[in-house]
Amino acid sequence: MLLLGSCVIAVLLSFSYRIFEGILGVISKQQARFTIYYWGAAMIAGSVLWSYSYTFGAPQQVMRVLPLFLIILLVNLIISRSSGYNPVGTYNTVNFVLCFPVFEEIAFRGLILPILARHPVLGQLHSTSIIDVSGAILLTSLLFAVSHLQYYKLNRESVRFMLFAFSGGIFFGLFAQVTESLLLTIPLHIAFNGSAVWYARASVSKHLQA
């Protein structure tokens, strides 16, 4: 029963952006444009109210994952070239580089992951040949990937976005669960989105100069 309840809450939180957007659209279509800010404020409020959240937790065991963090940071900066992300306009770019990374980390690694990790089976870390991973990390990563359909239609491009989200979510989840903090995941997420935009802009500029 605990597992079912946790999964239901996790799914609702995963698609809460779309829920907020729908509610705001009914109230005021103009306000729906600012869904990211209302949603983010709600995720922060949830983190304040729930004592088990990783959002404001003091980081633990950082040195245990620091070498892997530096490797993933470098990989992030390289593979983001192939992400295909290219938001249009200053408003969308700022949201993509800063707001979405921060608020998504709060929602998925700050709230959903610890909700699932509290279950004795899902929360147990298992060592593989590469990293330690738990059922909570895998499930959170899957929800993180599928939740991107809130922002994009299902097509070849969105599938690529989801694959990036799922693979990145595994490492982000590991860092969050081990450290019980978002200290490492938020910078990683911002770095990926920011470098993706930089590559996209550089590619367009190079094409125009050719």
XYZ file of N, CA and C in Angstrom:
630
model
N 0.835 -1.208 0.000
C 0.000 0.000 0.000
C 0.870 1.259 0.000
N 1.950 1.219 0.780
C 2.873 2.358 0.826
C 3.492 2.578 -0.541
N 3.879 1.491 -1.214
C 4.496 1.602 -2.529
C 3.516 2.184 -3.545
N 2.288 1.700 -3.542
C 1.279 2.196 -4.480
C 1.019 3.684 -4.255
N 0.859 4.079 -2.995
C 0.625 5.484 -2.688
C 1.782 6.362 -3.117
N 3.012 5.882 -2.882
C 4.202 6.636 -3.268
C 4.270 6.802 -4.781
N 3.939 5.740 -5.512
C 3.988 5.788 -6.975
C 2.930 6.738 -7.532
N 1.751 6.731 -6.939
C 0.684 7.637 -7.380
C 1.106 9.092 -7.183
N 1.664 9.390 -6.015
C 2.131 10.753 -5.736
C 3.249 11.136 -6.699
N 4.156 10.185 -6.967
C 5.280 10.443 -7.875
C 4.787 10.759 -9.282
N 3.798 10.014 -9.756
C 3.256 10.251 -11.098
C 2.566 11.612 -11.160
N 1.780 11.939 -10.138
C 1.090 13.230 -10.103
C 2.092 14.389 -10.103
N 3.150 14.248 -9.324
C 4.181 15.293 -9.296
C 4.897 15.385 -10.640
N 5.103 14.247 -11.286
C 5.809 14.226 -12.568
C 5.075 15.027 -13.630
N 3.741 14.985 -13.579
C 2.943 15.695 -14.578
C 2.239 16.916 -13.997
N 2.746 17.375 -12.862
C 2.129 18.526 -12.205
C 2.300 19.811 -13.006
N 3.353 19.897 -13.836
C 3.514 21.089 -14.677
C 2.322 21.225 -15.603
N 1.932 20.120 -16.248
C 0.794 20.153 -17.165
C -0.503 20.444 -16.403
N -0.616 19.922 -15.198
C -1.806 20.183 -14.378
C -1.903 21.675 -14.070
N -0.783 22.268 -13.660
C -0.769 23.704 -13.376
C -1.103 24.507 -14.626
N -0.538 24.097 -15.748
C -0.781 24.812 -17.001
C -2.255 24.761 -17.378
N -2.883 23.597 -17.177
C -4.293 23.463 -17.487
C -5.165 24.325 -16.592
N -4.869 24.329 -15.305
C -5.644 25.146 -14.364
C -5.486 26.636 -14.672
N -4.253 27.051 -14.916
C -4.013 28.462 -15.224
C -4.662 28.858 -16.543
N -4.706 27.907 -17.489
C -5.342 28.189 -18.772
C -6.821 28.458 -18.629
N -7.450 27.779 -17.684
C -8.874 28.005 -17.422
C -9.088 29.352 -16.730
N -8.206 29.659 -15.779
C -8.334 30.914 -15.024
C -7.976 32.116 -15.884
N -6.825 32.032 -16.543
C -6.352 33.138 -17.372
C -5.307 32.613 -18.352
N -5.609 32.670 -19.639
C -4.665 32.187 -20.644
C -3.372 32.994 -20.618
N -3.479 34.261 -20.228
C -2.282 35.098 -20.132
C -1.356 34.601 -19.026
N -1.944 34.168 -17.903
C -1.140 33.668 -16.797
C -0.532 32.303 -17.093
N -1.149 31.555 -17.990
C -0.631 30.227 -18.344
C 0.773 30.317 -18.917
N 1.107 31.465 -19.475
C 2.454 31.667 -20.028
C 3.519 31.607 -18.936
N 3.085 31.882 -17.700
C 4.020 31.905 -16.572
C 3.899 30.649 -15.712
N 3.429 29.574 -16.308
C 3.251 28.310 -15.580
C 4.516 27.890 -14.853
N 5.658 28.050 -15.486
C 6.913 27.600 -14.890
C 7.150 28.228 -13.530
N 6.749 29.485 -13.359
C 6.982 30.176 -12.091
C 5.996 29.744 -11.007
N 4.742 29.577 -11.387
C 3.747 29.084 -10.426
C 4.089 27.659 -9.996
N 4.439 26.843 -10.985
C 4.800 25.449 -10.704
C 6.037 25.379 -9.813
N 7.040 26.170 -10.147
C 8.266 26.190 -9.355
C 8.015 26.610 -7.923
N 7.169 27.629 -7.746
C 6.842 28.089 -6.394
C 6.147 26.984 -5.606
N 5.286 26.222 -6.274
C 4.591 25.122 -5.604
C 5.570 24.018 -5.215
N 6.547 23.730 -6.069
C 7.538 22.699 -5.752
C 8.414 23.130 -4.564
N 8.762 24.411 -4.522
C 9.549 24.922 -3.401
C 8.733 24.840 -2.115
N 7.460 25.221 -2.203
C 6.589 25.161 -1.032
C 6.460 23.723 -0.530
N 6.310 22.786 -1.460
C 6.229 21.379 -1.076
C 7.494 20.907 -0.382
N 8.629 21.389 -0.844
C 9.910 21.016 -0.235
C 10.041 21.577 1.179
N 9.502 22.773 1.383
C 9.546 23.391 2.710
C 8.664 22.613 3.685
N 7.496 22.188 3.199
C 6.529 21.537 4.064
C 6.881 20.081 4.366
N 7.620 19.434 3.451
C 7.926 18.014 3.640
C 9.353 17.860 4.155
N 9.499 17.394 5.346
C 10.805 17.366 6.009
C 11.793 16.393 5.384
N 11.315 15.410 4.619
C 12.217 14.418 4.022
C 12.741 14.841 2.652
N 12.332 16.009 2.188
C 12.778 16.493 0.887
C 14.293 16.664 0.861
N 14.891 16.411 -0.318
C 16.332 16.626 -0.499
C 16.639 18.070 -0.892
N 15.606 18.877 -1.146
C 15.810 20.204 -1.730
C 16.707 21.095 -0.889
N 16.454 21.147 0.394
C 17.229 22.036 1.258
C 18.128 21.255 2.220
N 18.339 19.988 1.919
C 19.152 19.161 2.799
C 20.634 19.503 2.729
N 21.303 19.436 3.862
C 22.753 19.632 3.884
C 23.401 18.429 3.213
N 24.286 18.648 2.251
C 24.862 17.536 1.497
C 25.678 16.576 2.369
N 25.502 15.282 2.100
C 26.215 14.222 2.809
C 27.099 13.453 1.816
N 28.202 12.933 2.267
C 29.054 12.015 1.484
C 29.398 12.553 0.084
N 29.652 13.847 -0.011
C 29.948 14.448 -1.313
C 31.191 13.829 -1.940
N 32.207 13.570 -1.139
C 33.460 13.039 -1.679
C 33.277 11.648 -2.279
N 32.249 10.945 -1.845
C 31.990 9.603 -2.364
C 31.641 9.639 -3.848
N 30.961 10.710 -4.270
C 30.513 10.788 -5.662
C 31.197 11.900 -6.450
N 32.091 12.659 -5.809
C 32.713 13.802 -6.480
C 33.480 13.403 -7.742
N 34.302 12.336 -7.735
C 35.001 11.960 -8.978
C 34.032 11.656 -10.122
N 32.965 10.917 -9.825
C 31.979 10.607 -10.859
C 31.260 11.869 -11.310
N 30.991 12.772 -10.382
C 30.347 14.041 -10.718
C 31.175 14.815 -11.743
N 32.489 14.878 -11.538
C 33.355 15.619 -12.460
C 33.387 14.965 -13.836
N 33.339 13.647 -13.860
C 33.310 12.928 -15.134
C 32.006 13.210 -15.876
N 30.891 13.125 -15.157
C 29.586 13.365 -15.773
C 29.447 14.809 -16.215
N 30.026 15.735 -15.474
C 30.002 17.142 -15.873
C 30.678 17.311 -17.226
N 31.831 16.674 -17.397
C 32.561 16.758 -18.664
C 31.764 16.098 -19.788
N 31.224 14.922 -19.507
C 30.410 14.222 -20.508
C 29.194 15.062 -20.887
N 28.582 15.683 -19.881
C 27.439 16.571 -20.098
C 27.753 17.640 -21.130
N 28.890 18.289 -20.945
C 29.274 19.396 -21.802
C 29.549 18.944 -23.230
N 29.912 17.663 -23.384
C 30.214 17.124 -24.717
C 28.944 16.648 -25.431
N 28.155 15.820 -24.741
C 26.990 15.222 -25.405
C 25.857 16.214 -25.614
N 25.873 17.331 -24.899
C 24.818 18.323 -25.087
C 24.838 18.902 -26.503
N 25.967 18.734 -27.201
C 26.066 19.179 -28.594
C 25.016 18.483 -29.462
N 24.679 17.247 -29.082
C 23.755 16.444 -29.886
C 22.337 16.452 -29.326
N 22.067 17.298 -28.343
C 20.766 17.259 -27.686
C 19.627 17.728 -28.582
N 19.901 18.720 -29.427
C 18.861 19.256 -30.298
C 18.034 20.357 -29.660
N 18.330 20.698 -28.407
C 17.594 21.764 -27.736
C 17.987 23.116 -28.312
N 16.998 23.931 -28.654
C 17.279 25.273 -29.163
C 16.062 26.179 -28.912
N 15.882 26.627 -27.665
C 14.728 27.486 -27.351
C 14.805 28.799 -28.109
N 13.629 29.317 -28.437
C 13.543 30.538 -29.237
C 13.194 31.724 -28.337
N 13.958 32.817 -28.455
C 13.664 34.035 -27.707
C 14.324 34.058 -26.342
N 14.523 35.258 -25.827
C 15.207 35.426 -24.545
C 14.418 34.802 -23.398
N 13.106 35.021 -23.385
C 12.261 34.500 -22.305
C 12.371 32.979 -22.212
N 12.199 32.296 -23.329
C 12.270 30.838 -23.344
C 13.679 30.334 -23.045
N 14.677 31.069 -23.498
C 16.059 30.650 -23.262
C 16.418 30.723 -21.787
N 16.040 31.829 -21.127
C 16.312 31.976 -19.697
C 15.602 30.884 -18.908
N 14.359 30.628 -19.261
C 13.618 29.567 -18.577
C 14.273 28.213 -18.786
N 14.711 27.957 -20.011
C 15.312 26.665 -20.340
C 16.640 26.460 -19.628
N 17.450 27.507 -19.561
C 18.791 27.383 -18.977
C 18.767 27.433 -17.455
N 17.861 28.206 -16.876
C 17.879 28.395 -15.417
C 16.644 27.832 -14.702
N 15.461 28.285 -15.115
C 14.252 27.945 -14.348
C 13.895 26.470 -14.415
N 13.859 25.908 -15.608
C 13.500 24.493 -15.715
C 14.498 23.583 -15.000
N 15.807 23.787 -15.158
C 16.741 22.931 -14.416
C 16.540 22.984 -12.904
N 16.370 24.177 -12.367
C 16.205 24.320 -10.913
C 14.906 23.681 -10.450
N 13.810 24.026 -11.107
C 12.502 23.536 -10.651
C 12.308 22.054 -10.939
N 12.858 21.566 -12.046
C 12.756 20.130 -12.323
C 13.559 19.324 -11.319
N 14.721 19.833 -10.939
C 15.508 19.121 -9.930
C 14.778 19.091 -8.593
N 14.139 20.198 -8.243
C 13.375 20.225 -6.992
C 12.234 19.207 -7.056
N 11.528 19.167 -8.195
C 10.389 18.261 -8.331
C 10.830 16.800 -8.342
N 11.825 16.472 -9.161
C 12.177 15.066 -9.368
C 13.196 14.541 -8.365
N 14.294 15.241 -8.198
C 15.299 14.760 -7.246
C 15.067 15.293 -5.837
N 14.371 16.420 -5.707
C 14.113 16.962 -4.379
C 12.898 16.365 -3.700
N 11.869 16.006 -4.493
C 10.628 15.489 -3.922
C 10.337 14.038 -4.319
N 10.265 13.772 -5.615
C 9.866 12.436 -6.072
C 10.852 11.363 -5.636
N 12.147 11.611 -5.827
C 13.143 10.597 -5.466
C 13.081 10.207 -3.991
N 13.093 11.159 -3.043
C 13.024 10.747 -1.638
C 11.694 10.103 -1.263
N 10.617 10.466 -1.957
C 9.333 9.810 -1.711
C 9.449 8.323 -2.041
N 10.050 8.017 -3.190
C 10.213 6.625 -3.606
C 11.309 5.928 -2.809
N 12.370 6.667 -2.473
C 13.507 6.070 -1.768
C 13.163 5.669 -0.337
N 12.095 6.223 0.207
C 11.694 5.865 1.571
C 11.147 4.437 1.628
N 10.743 3.895 0.487
C 10.288 2.505 0.468
C 11.504 1.597 0.641
N 11.461 0.620 1.534
C 12.641 -0.208 1.836
C 13.206 -0.962 0.643
N 12.365 -1.324 -0.313
C 12.850 -2.050 -1.490
C 13.394 -1.095 -2.539
N 12.602 -0.072 -2.885
C 13.019 0.877 -3.917
C 14.221 1.706 -3.494
N 14.337 1.997 -2.220
C 15.385 2.898 -1.759
C 16.747 2.267 -1.577
N 16.835 0.955 -1.640
C 18.109 0.281 -1.397
C 19.049 0.423 -2.594
N 20.239 0.925 -2.354
C 21.240 1.075 -3.412
C 21.895 -0.271 -3.710
N 22.030 -0.586 -4.993
C 22.665 -1.826 -5.429
C 23.877 -1.478 -6.272
N 25.004 -2.111 -5.999
C 26.235 -1.828 -6.737
C 26.240 -2.567 -8.076
N 26.596 -1.842 -9.133
C 26.805 -2.443 -10.444
C 28.284 -2.293 -10.768
N 28.680 -2.666 -11.974
C 30.087 -2.560 -12.354
C 30.505 -1.107 -12.551
N 29.512 -0.194 -12.665
C 29.821 1.211 -12.934
C 29.419 2.100 -11.766
N 28.163 2.021 -11.345
C 27.661 2.909 -10.298
C 26.749 2.140 -9.349
N 26.372 2.808 -8.268
C 25.332 2.294 -7.393
C 24.000 2.847 -7.891
N 22.988 2.000 -7.926
C 21.689 2.438 -8.421
C 20.583 1.771 -7.603
N 19.485 2.473 -7.426
C 18.350 1.935 -6.685
C 17.121 1.929 -7.573
N 16.107 1.180 -7.139
C 14.851 1.180 -7.871
C 14.231 2.564 -7.911
N 14.401 3.321 -6.830
C 13.869 4.681 -6.776
C 14.521 5.570 -7.832
N 15.824 5.409 -8.022
C 16.545 6.191 -9.034
C 16.041 5.847 -10.426
N 15.903 4.548 -10.716
C 15.457 4.112 -12.043
C 14.035 4.589 -12.329
N 13.148 4.459 -11.333
C 11.765 4.869 -11.531
C 11.659 6.380 -11.691
N 12.423 7.119 -10.894
C 12.428 8.583 -11.017
C 12.950 9.000 -12.386
N 13.988 8.324 -12.860
C 14.557 8.631 -14.180
C 13.548 8.367 -15.285
N 12.801 7.270 -15.159
C 11.783 6.947 -16.160
C 10.684 8.005 -16.167
N 10.226 8.398 -14.987
C 9.198 9.441 -14.891
C 9.713 10.767 -15.429
N 10.981 11.060 -15.145
C 11.609 12.289 -15.628
C 11.633 12.310 -17.154
N 11.943 11.168 -17.750
C 11.996 11.075 -19.209
C 10.607 11.218 -19.817
N 9.646 10.446 -19.320
C 8.290 10.475 -19.875
C 7.633 11.834 -19.658
N 7.958 12.480 -18.544
C 7.340 13.776 -18.233
C 7.683 14.840 -19.266
N 8.746 14.628 -20.033
C 9.116 15.617 -21.038
C 8.080 15.709 -22.162
N 7.178 14.734 -22.221
C 6.091 14.819 -23.189
C 5.095 15.910 -22.799
N 5.236 16.464 -21.584
C 4.430 17.624 -21.204
C 4.784 18.831 -22.055
N 6.031 18.870 -22.503
C 6.538 20.038 -23.216
C 6.604 19.844 -24.726
N 6.666 18.579 -25.181
C 6.856 18.304 -26.611
C 5.874 17.237 -27.090
N 5.572 17.258 -28.368
C 4.782 16.202 -28.969
C 5.652 14.962 -29.159
N 5.012 13.799 -29.175
C 5.747 12.555 -29.352
C 6.197 12.420 -30.803
N 7.502 12.536 -31.009
C 8.089 12.341 -32.338
C 9.546 11.928 -32.155
N 10.268 11.826 -33.228
C 11.668 11.366 -33.145
C 12.509 12.301 -32.268
N 12.269 13.604 -32.387
C 13.039 14.565 -31.598
C 12.739 14.424 -30.106
N 11.463 14.284 -29.749
C 11.106 14.168 -28.337
C 11.615 12.853 -27.747
N 11.689 11.809 -28.569
C 12.266 10.539 -28.099
C 13.729 10.745 -27.742
N 14.459 11.523 -28.543
C 15.855 11.830 -28.239
C 15.957 12.617 -26.940
N 15.054 13.577 -26.750
C 15.033 14.335 -25.501
C 14.828 13.408 -24.307
N 13.917 12.450 -24.466
C 13.609 11.539 -23.370
C 14.784 10.613 -23.055
N 15.502 10.198 -24.077
C 16.671 9.346 -23.843
C 17.745 10.103 -23.070
N 17.955 11.369 -23.432
C 18.901 12.199 -22.684
C 18.435 12.350 -21.234
N 17.121 12.583 -21.062
C 16.574 12.790 -19.720
C 16.705 11.529 -18.874
N 16.442 10.377 -19.467
C 16.510 9.125 -18.709
C 17.943 8.814 -18.282
N 18.880 8.902 -19.225
C 20.273 8.580 -18.895
C 20.845 9.586 -17.900
N 20.560 10.870 -18.113
C 21.032 11.877 -17.166
C 20.369 11.723 -15.814
N 19.089 11.349 -15.824
C 18.352 11.194 -14.579
C 18.924 10.128 -13.668
N 19.528 9.095 -14.252
C 20.132 8.036 -13.437
C 21.285 8.593 -12.612
N 22.163 9.350 -13.268
C 23.308 9.907 -12.551
C 22.871 11.025 -11.604
N 21.950 11.863 -12.056
C 21.439 12.919 -11.177
C 20.817 12.302 -9.927
N 20.063 11.220 -10.148
C 19.413 10.544 -9.030
C 20.419 9.950 -8.064
N 21.484 9.372 -8.602
C 22.532 8.800 -7.746
C 23.148 9.871 -6.863
N 23.505 10.999 -7.476
C 24.122 12.082 -6.707
C 23.170 12.598 -5.630
N 21.889 12.713 -5.985
C 20.905 13.230 -5.025
C 20.669 12.248 -3.886
N 20.546 10.953 -4.205
C 20.240 9.988 -3.148
C 21.428 9.788 -2.205
N 22.620 9.750 -2.755
C 23.803 9.548 -1.912
C 24.051 10.759 -1.027
N 23.934 11.959 -1.605
C 24.236 13.179 -0.837
C 23.017 13.722 -0.098
N 21.804 13.222 -0.464
C 20.547 13.731 0.089
C 20.460 15.240 -0.092
N 20.865 15.677 -1.256
C 20.956 17.109 -1.546
C 20.906 17.319 -3.054
N 20.585 18.548 -3.456
C 20.597 18.928 -4.870
C 21.830 19.751 -5.213
N 22.799 19.769 -4.300
C 24.005 20.580 -4.477
C 24.729 20.256 -5.780
N 24.731 18.994 -6.190
C 25.441 18.593 -7.398
C 24.525 18.512 -8.614
N 23.267 18.186 -8.409
C 22.388 17.951 -9.554
C 21.958 19.234 -10.261
N 21.692 20.290 -9.512
C 21.266 21.542 -10.146
C 22.367 22.111 -11.047
N 23.623 22.207 -10.595
C 24.675 22.691 -11.506
C 24.832 21.808 -12.743
N 24.704 20.484 -12.582
C 24.806 19.579 -13.725
C 23.698 19.856 -14.739
N 22.504 20.030 -14.242
C 21.348 20.260 -15.119
C 21.485 21.593 -15.850
N 21.902 22.633 -15.124
C 22.102 23.943 -15.747
C 23.221 23.879 -16.779
N 24.284 23.165 -16.460
C 25.416 23.043 -17.386
C 24.999 22.365 -18.684
N 24.182 21.307 -18.564
C 23.734 20.598 -19.765
C 22.861 21.498 -20.628
N 21.842 22.109 -20.028
C 20.942 22.966 -20.792
C 21.660 24.182 -21.365
N 22.540 24.772 -20.554
C 23.260 25.946 -21.009
C 24.197 25.648 -22.162
N 24.933 24.542 -22.074
C 25.858 24.192 -23.156
C 25.096 23.765 -24.405
N 23.905 23.155 -24.237
C 23.087 22.782 -25.389
C 22.684 24.026 -26.175
N 22.286 25.075 -25.457
C 21.907 26.327 -26.107
C 23.126 26.955 -26.770
N 24.262 26.918 -26.107
C 25.479 27.511 -26.676
C 25.856 26.818 -27.976
N 25.823 25.500 -27.989
C 26.136 24.750 -29.208
C 25.157 25.091 -30.327
N 23.868 25.193 -29.984
C 22.852 25.498 -30.990
C 23.082 26.878 -31.588
N 23.367 27.856 -30.730
C 23.603 29.213 -31.218
C 24.883 29.271 -32.055
N 25.923 28.572 -31.606
C 27.194 28.557 -32.343
C 27.017 27.920 -33.707
N 26.199 26.875 -33.791
C 25.960 26.200 -35.060
C 25.226 27.106 -36.036
N 24.223 27.828 -35.533
C 23.470 28.760 -36.380
C 24.379 29.874 -36.871
N 25.206 30.415 -35.970
C 26.111 31.499 -36.340
C 27.121 31.046 -37.382
N 27.630 29.837 -37.232
C 28.585 29.301 -38.197
C 27.942 29.090 -39.553
N 26.682 28.652 -39.530
C 25.955 28.418 -40.791
C 25.713 29.732 -41.515
N 25.385 30.801 -40.760
C 25.114 32.096 -41.381
C 26.366 32.720 -41.974
N 27.513 32.429 -41.360
C 28.774 32.994 -41.826
C 29.332 32.248 -43.032
N 28.848 31.020 -43.228
C 29.367 30.192 -44.334
C 28.905 30.724 -45.694
